[in-house]
CSV table of C-alpha atoms and ligand atoms in Angstrom, one decimal:
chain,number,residue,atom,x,y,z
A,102,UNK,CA,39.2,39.9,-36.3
A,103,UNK,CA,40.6,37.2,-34.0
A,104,UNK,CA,39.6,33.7,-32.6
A,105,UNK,CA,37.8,33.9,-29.9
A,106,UNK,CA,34.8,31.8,-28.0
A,107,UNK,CA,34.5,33.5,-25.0
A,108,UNK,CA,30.7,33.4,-24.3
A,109,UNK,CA,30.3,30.4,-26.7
A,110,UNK,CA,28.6,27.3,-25.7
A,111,UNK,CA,30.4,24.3,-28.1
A,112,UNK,CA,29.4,20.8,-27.7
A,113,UNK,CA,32.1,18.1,-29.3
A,114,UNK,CA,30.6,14.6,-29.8
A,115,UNK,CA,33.5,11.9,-28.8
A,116,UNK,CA,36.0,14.5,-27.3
A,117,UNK,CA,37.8,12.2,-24.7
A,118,UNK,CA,39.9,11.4,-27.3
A,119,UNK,CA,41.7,11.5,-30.8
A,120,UNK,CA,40.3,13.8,-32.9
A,121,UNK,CA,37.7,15.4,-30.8
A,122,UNK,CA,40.2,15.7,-27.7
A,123,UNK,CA,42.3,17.8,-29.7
A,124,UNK,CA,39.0,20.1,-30.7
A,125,UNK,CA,37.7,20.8,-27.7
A,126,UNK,CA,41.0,21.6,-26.3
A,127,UNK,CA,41.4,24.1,-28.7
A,128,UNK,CA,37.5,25.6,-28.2
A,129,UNK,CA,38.6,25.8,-24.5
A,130,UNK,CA,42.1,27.7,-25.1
A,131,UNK,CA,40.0,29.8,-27.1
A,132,UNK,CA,37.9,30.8,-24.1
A,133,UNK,CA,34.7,28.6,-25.1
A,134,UNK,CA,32.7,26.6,-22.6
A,135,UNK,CA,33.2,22.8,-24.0
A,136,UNK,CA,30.5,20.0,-23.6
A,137,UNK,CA,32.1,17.1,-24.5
A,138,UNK,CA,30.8,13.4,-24.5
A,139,UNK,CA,32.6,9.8,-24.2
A,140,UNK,CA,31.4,6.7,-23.1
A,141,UNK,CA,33.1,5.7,-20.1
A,142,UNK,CA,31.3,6.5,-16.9
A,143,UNK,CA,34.4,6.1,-14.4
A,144,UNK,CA,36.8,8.3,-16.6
A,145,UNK,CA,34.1,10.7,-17.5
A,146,UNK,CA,33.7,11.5,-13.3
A,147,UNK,CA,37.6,12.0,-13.1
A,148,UNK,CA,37.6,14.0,-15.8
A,149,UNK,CA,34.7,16.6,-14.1
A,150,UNK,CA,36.5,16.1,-11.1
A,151,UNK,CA,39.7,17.6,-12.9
A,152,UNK,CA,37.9,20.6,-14.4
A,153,UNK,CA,36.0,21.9,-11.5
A,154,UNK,CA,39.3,21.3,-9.4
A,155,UNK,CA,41.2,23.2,-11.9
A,156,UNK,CA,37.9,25.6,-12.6
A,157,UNK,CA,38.2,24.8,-16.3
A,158,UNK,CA,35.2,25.5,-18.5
A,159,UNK,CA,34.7,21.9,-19.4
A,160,UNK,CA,32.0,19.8,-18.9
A,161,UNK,CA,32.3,16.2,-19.6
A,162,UNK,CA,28.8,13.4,-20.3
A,163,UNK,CA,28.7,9.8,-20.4
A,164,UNK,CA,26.6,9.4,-24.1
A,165,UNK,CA,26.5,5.8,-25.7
A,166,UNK,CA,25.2,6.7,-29.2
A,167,UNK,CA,24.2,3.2,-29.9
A,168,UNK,CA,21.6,3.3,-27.2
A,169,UNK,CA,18.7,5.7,-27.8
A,170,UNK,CA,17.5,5.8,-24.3
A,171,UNK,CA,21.0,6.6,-23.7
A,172,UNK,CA,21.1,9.6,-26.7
A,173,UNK,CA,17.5,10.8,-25.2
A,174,UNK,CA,18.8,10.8,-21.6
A,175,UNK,CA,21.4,13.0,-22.9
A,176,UNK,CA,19.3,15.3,-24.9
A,177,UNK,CA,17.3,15.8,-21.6
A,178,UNK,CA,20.8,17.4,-20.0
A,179,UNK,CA,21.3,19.3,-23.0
A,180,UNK,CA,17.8,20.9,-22.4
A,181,UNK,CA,19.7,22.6,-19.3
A,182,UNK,CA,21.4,25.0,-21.5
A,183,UNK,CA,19.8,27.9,-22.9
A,184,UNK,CA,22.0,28.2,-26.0
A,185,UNK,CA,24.5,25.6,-27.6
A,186,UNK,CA,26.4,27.8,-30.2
A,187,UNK,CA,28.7,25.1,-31.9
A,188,UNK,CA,27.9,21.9,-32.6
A,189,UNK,CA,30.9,19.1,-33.3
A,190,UNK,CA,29.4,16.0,-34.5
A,191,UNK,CA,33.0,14.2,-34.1
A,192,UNK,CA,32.0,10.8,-32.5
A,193,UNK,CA,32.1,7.9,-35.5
A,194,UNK,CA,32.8,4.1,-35.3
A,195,UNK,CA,35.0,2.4,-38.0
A,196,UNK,CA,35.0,-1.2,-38.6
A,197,UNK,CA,36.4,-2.8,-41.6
A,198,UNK,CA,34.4,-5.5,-43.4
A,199,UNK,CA,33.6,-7.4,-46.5
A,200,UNK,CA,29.8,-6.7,-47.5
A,201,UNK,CA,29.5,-10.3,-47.3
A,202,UNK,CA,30.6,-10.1,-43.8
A,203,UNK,CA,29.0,-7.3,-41.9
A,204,UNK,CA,26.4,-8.3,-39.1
A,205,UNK,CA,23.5,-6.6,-39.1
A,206,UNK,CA,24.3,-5.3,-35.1
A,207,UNK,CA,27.6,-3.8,-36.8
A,208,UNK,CA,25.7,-2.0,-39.5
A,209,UNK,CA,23.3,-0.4,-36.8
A,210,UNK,CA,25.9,0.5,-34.7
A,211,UNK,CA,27.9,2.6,-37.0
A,212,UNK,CA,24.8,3.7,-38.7
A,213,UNK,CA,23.8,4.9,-35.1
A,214,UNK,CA,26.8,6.3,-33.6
A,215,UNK,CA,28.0,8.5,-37.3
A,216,UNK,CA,24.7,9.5,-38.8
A,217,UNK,CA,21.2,8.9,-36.5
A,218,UNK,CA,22.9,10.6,-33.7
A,219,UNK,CA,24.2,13.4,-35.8
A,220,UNK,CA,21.3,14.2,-36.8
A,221,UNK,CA,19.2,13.7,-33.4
A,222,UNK,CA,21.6,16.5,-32.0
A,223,UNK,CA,21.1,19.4,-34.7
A,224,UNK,CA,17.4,18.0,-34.5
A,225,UNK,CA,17.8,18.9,-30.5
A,226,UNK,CA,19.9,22.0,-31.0
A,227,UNK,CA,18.3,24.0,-33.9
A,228,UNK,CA,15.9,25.2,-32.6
A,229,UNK,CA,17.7,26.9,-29.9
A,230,UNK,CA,20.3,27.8,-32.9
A,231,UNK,CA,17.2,29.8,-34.7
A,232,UNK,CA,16.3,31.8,-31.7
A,233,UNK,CA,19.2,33.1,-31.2
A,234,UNK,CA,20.0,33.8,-35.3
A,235,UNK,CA,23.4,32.2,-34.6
A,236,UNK,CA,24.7,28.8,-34.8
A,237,UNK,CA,28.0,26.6,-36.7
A,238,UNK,CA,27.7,22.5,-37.3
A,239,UNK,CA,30.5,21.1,-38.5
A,240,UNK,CA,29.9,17.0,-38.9
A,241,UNK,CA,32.9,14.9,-39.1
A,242,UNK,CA,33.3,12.7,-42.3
A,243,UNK,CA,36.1,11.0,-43.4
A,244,UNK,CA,37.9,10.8,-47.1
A,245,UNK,CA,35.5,8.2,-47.6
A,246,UNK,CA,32.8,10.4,-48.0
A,247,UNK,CA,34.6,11.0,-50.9
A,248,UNK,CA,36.2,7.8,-51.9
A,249,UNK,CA,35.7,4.0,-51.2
A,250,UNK,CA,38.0,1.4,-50.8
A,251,UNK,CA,37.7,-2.7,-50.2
A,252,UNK,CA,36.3,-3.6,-46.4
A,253,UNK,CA,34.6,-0.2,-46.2
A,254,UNK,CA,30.8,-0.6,-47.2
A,255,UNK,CA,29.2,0.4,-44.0
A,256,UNK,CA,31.9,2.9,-43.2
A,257,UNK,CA,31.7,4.6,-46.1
A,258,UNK,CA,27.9,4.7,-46.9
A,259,UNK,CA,27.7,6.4,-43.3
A,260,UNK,CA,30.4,8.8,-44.1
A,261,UNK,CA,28.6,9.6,-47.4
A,262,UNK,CA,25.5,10.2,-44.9
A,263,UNK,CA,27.2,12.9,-42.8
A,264,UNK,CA,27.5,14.7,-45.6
A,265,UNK,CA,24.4,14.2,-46.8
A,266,UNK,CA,23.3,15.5,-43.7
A,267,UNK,CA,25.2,18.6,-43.9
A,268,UNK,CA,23.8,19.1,-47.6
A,269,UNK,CA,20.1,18.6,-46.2
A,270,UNK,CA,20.6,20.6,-42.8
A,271,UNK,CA,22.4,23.7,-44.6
A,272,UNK,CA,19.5,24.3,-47.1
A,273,UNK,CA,17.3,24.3,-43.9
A,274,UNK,CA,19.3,26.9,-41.6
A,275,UNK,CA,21.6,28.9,-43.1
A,276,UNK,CA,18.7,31.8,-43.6
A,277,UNK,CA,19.4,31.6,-40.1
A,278,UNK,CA,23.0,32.7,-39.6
A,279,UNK,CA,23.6,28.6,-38.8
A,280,UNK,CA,26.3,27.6,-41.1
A,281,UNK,CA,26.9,23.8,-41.6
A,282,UNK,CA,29.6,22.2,-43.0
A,283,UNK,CA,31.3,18.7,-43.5
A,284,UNK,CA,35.4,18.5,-42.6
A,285,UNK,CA,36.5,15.2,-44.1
A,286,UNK,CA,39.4,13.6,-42.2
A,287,UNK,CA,42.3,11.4,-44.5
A,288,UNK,CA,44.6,9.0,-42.1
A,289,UNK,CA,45.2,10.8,-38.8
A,290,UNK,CA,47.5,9.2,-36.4
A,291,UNK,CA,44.6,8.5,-33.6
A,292,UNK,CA,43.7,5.3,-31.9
A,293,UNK,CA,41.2,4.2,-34.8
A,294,UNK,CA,43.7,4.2,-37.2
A,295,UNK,CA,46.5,2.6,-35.0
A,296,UNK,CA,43.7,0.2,-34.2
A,297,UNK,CA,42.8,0.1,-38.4
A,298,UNK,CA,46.2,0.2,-39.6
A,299,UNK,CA,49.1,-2.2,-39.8
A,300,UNK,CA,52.6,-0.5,-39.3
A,301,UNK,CA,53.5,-1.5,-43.1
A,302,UNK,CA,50.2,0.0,-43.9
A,303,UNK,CA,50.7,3.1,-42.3
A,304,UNK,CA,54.5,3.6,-43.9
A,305,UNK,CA,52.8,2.8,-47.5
A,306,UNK,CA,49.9,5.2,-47.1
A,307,UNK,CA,52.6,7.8,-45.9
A,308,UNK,CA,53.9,7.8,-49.1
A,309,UNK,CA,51.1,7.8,-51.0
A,310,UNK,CA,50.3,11.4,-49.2
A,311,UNK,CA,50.9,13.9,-51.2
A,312,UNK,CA,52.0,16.1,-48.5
A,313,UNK,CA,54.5,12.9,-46.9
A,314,UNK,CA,52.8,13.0,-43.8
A,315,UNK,CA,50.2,11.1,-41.5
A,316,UNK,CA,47.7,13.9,-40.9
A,317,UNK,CA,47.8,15.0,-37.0
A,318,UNK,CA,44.8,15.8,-35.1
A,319,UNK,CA,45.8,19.8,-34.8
A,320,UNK,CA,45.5,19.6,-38.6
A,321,UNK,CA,41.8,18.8,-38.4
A,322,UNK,CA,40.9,21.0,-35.6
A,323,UNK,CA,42.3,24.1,-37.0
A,324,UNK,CA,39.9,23.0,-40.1
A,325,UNK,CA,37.7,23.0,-37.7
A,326,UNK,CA,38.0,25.4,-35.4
A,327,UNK,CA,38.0,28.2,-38.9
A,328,UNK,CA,34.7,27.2,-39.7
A,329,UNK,CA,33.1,27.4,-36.1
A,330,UNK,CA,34.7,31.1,-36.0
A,331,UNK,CA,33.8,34.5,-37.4
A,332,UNK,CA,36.4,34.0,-39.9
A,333,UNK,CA,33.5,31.9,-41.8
A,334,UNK,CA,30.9,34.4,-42.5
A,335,UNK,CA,29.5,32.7,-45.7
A,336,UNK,CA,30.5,28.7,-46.0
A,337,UNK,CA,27.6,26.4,-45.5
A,338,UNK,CA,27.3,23.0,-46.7
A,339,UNK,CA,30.7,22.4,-48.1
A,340,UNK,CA,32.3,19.2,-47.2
A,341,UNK,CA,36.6,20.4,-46.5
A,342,UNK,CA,38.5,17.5,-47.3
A,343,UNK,CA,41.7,17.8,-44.9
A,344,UNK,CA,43.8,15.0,-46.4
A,345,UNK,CA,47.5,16.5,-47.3
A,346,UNK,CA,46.2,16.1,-50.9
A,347,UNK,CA,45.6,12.0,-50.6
A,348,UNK,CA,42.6,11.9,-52.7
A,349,UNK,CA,43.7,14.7,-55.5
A,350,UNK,CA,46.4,11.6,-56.9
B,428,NAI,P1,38.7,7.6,-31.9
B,428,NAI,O1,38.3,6.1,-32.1
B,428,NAI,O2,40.0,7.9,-31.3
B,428,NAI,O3,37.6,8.4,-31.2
B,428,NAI,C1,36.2,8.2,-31.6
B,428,NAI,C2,35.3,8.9,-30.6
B,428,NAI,O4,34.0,8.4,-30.9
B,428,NAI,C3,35.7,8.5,-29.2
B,428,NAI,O5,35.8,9.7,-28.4
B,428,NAI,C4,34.5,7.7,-28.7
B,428,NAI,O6,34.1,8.0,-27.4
B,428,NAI,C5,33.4,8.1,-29.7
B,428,NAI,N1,32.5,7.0,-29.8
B,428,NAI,C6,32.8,5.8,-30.4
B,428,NAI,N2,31.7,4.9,-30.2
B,428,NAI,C7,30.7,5.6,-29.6
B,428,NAI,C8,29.4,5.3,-29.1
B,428,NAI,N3,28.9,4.1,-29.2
B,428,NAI,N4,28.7,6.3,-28.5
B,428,NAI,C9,29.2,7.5,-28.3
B,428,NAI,N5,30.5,7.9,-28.7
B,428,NAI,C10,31.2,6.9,-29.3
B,428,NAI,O7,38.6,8.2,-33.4
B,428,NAI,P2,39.2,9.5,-34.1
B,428,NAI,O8,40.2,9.0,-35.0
B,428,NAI,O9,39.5,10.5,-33.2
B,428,NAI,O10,38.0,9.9,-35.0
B,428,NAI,C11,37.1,11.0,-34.8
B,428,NAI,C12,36.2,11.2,-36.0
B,428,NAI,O11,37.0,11.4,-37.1
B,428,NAI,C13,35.3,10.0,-36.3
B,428,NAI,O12,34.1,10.4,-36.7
B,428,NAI,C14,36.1,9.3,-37.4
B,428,NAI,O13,35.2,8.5,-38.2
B,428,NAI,C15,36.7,10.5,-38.1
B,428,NAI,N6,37.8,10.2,-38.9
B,428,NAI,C16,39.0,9.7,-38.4
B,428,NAI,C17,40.1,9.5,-39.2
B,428,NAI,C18,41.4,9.0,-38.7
B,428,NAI,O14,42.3,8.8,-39.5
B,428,NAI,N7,41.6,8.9,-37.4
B,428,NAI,C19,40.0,9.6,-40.6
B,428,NAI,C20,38.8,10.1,-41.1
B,428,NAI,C21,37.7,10.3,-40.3
């Protein structure tokens, strides 16, 4: 048995960058045809421009997940394709803030762009999952759908939805051959946490890691890219913590 997508459809939410770069990367050097979204218009055209010059099997869309005109203008390009046989809920927002603090506009945002849209897509994508008795969602959490920690109320009450939603969706379709699972991110070295994260911060946390590491966005999309493969035949609704042993201490 080996990896390989050749044939397979995989959308990844928030794959310009960080995290979700480095998935659908790997989907495409697999041989999979990657949808990936972003939110900036101008770089999203140079990017399409780069793949059909190069005749890569990416295509990129513009998708601000705070906007639901946006989201539904989206799902109306989606409708183009027949099949979508991976699903990567990857895009999330992360602001840190006292409850006392948080403005409701903040609140909707996050709860918007890392749960409602989530669930919109496997909403949108199901059904097209069912027909074809084959599908794999893998929703990206965080640690704090595990754990909290001061400043992160809205952050983590989202995170703890994702995984909700993978509970929920993976009673629903697994009779279906649609495995859904959570992978839960610790501190990867990505723009949200260099945004996030002091430099002091980051050297503390690093020790604190059992494994003495910052995690690296390969190590998630390996995670990933397992359960999204053949090599998962029977995992559904499991929520993989990938965290070089951070919350086990
Ligand atoms: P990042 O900030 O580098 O990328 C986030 C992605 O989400 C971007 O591609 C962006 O286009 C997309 N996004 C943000 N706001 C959006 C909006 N309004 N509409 C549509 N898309 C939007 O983040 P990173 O670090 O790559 O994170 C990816 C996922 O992993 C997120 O869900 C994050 O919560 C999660 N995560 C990251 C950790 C880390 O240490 N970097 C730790 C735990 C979880």
């Amino acid at each position: 048995m080996k990896l390989d997508f050749t044939n397979k459809i995989i959308l990844v939410t928030g794959g310009t960058r960080g995290i979700g770069k480095q998935i659908a990367e790997d989907f495409h050097a697999l041989g999979g045809t990657v949808l990936i979204t972003g939110t900036h218009a101008e770089q999203i055209e140079e990017l399409n421009n780069v793949s059909l010059k190069s005749g890569e099997r990416k295509h990129f869309f513009c998708v601000n997940f705070t906007s639901s005109q946006s989201v539904d203008q989206f799902l109306v390009q989606l409708a183009e394709y027949s099949k979508i046989d991976v699903l990567i809920n990857n895009a999330g927002l992360n602001k840190h803030n006292s409850v006392e603090n948080i403005i409701t506009a903040e609140w909707d945002d996050m709860m918007a762009v890392n749960v409602t849209a989530p669930f919109k897509l496997i909403r949108d994508v199901s059904p097209r999952m069912i027909e074809n008795n084959y599908g794999r969602i893998i929703n990206i959490a965080s640690i704090f759908s595990k754990i909290g920690k001061e400043r992160r109320t809205c952050y983590t009450t989202t995170k703890f939805g994702v995984d909700g939603l993978t509970l929920g969706v993976s009673n629903d379709l697994s009779r279906y051959n649609i495995l859904v699972n959570t992978v839960s991110p610790g501190f990867i070295m990505t723009d949200m946490t260099r945004t996030n994260l002091s430099q002091k911060e980051i050297e503390d946390l690093t020790q604190q890691i059992p494994a003495k590491r910052m995690g690296q966005v390969q190590d998630i999309s390996r995670a990933v890219i397992f359960l999204a493969s053949d090599l998962n035949s029977y995992i559904t609704g499991q929520n993989i913590v990938v965290d070089g042993g951070f919350t086990n201490v």
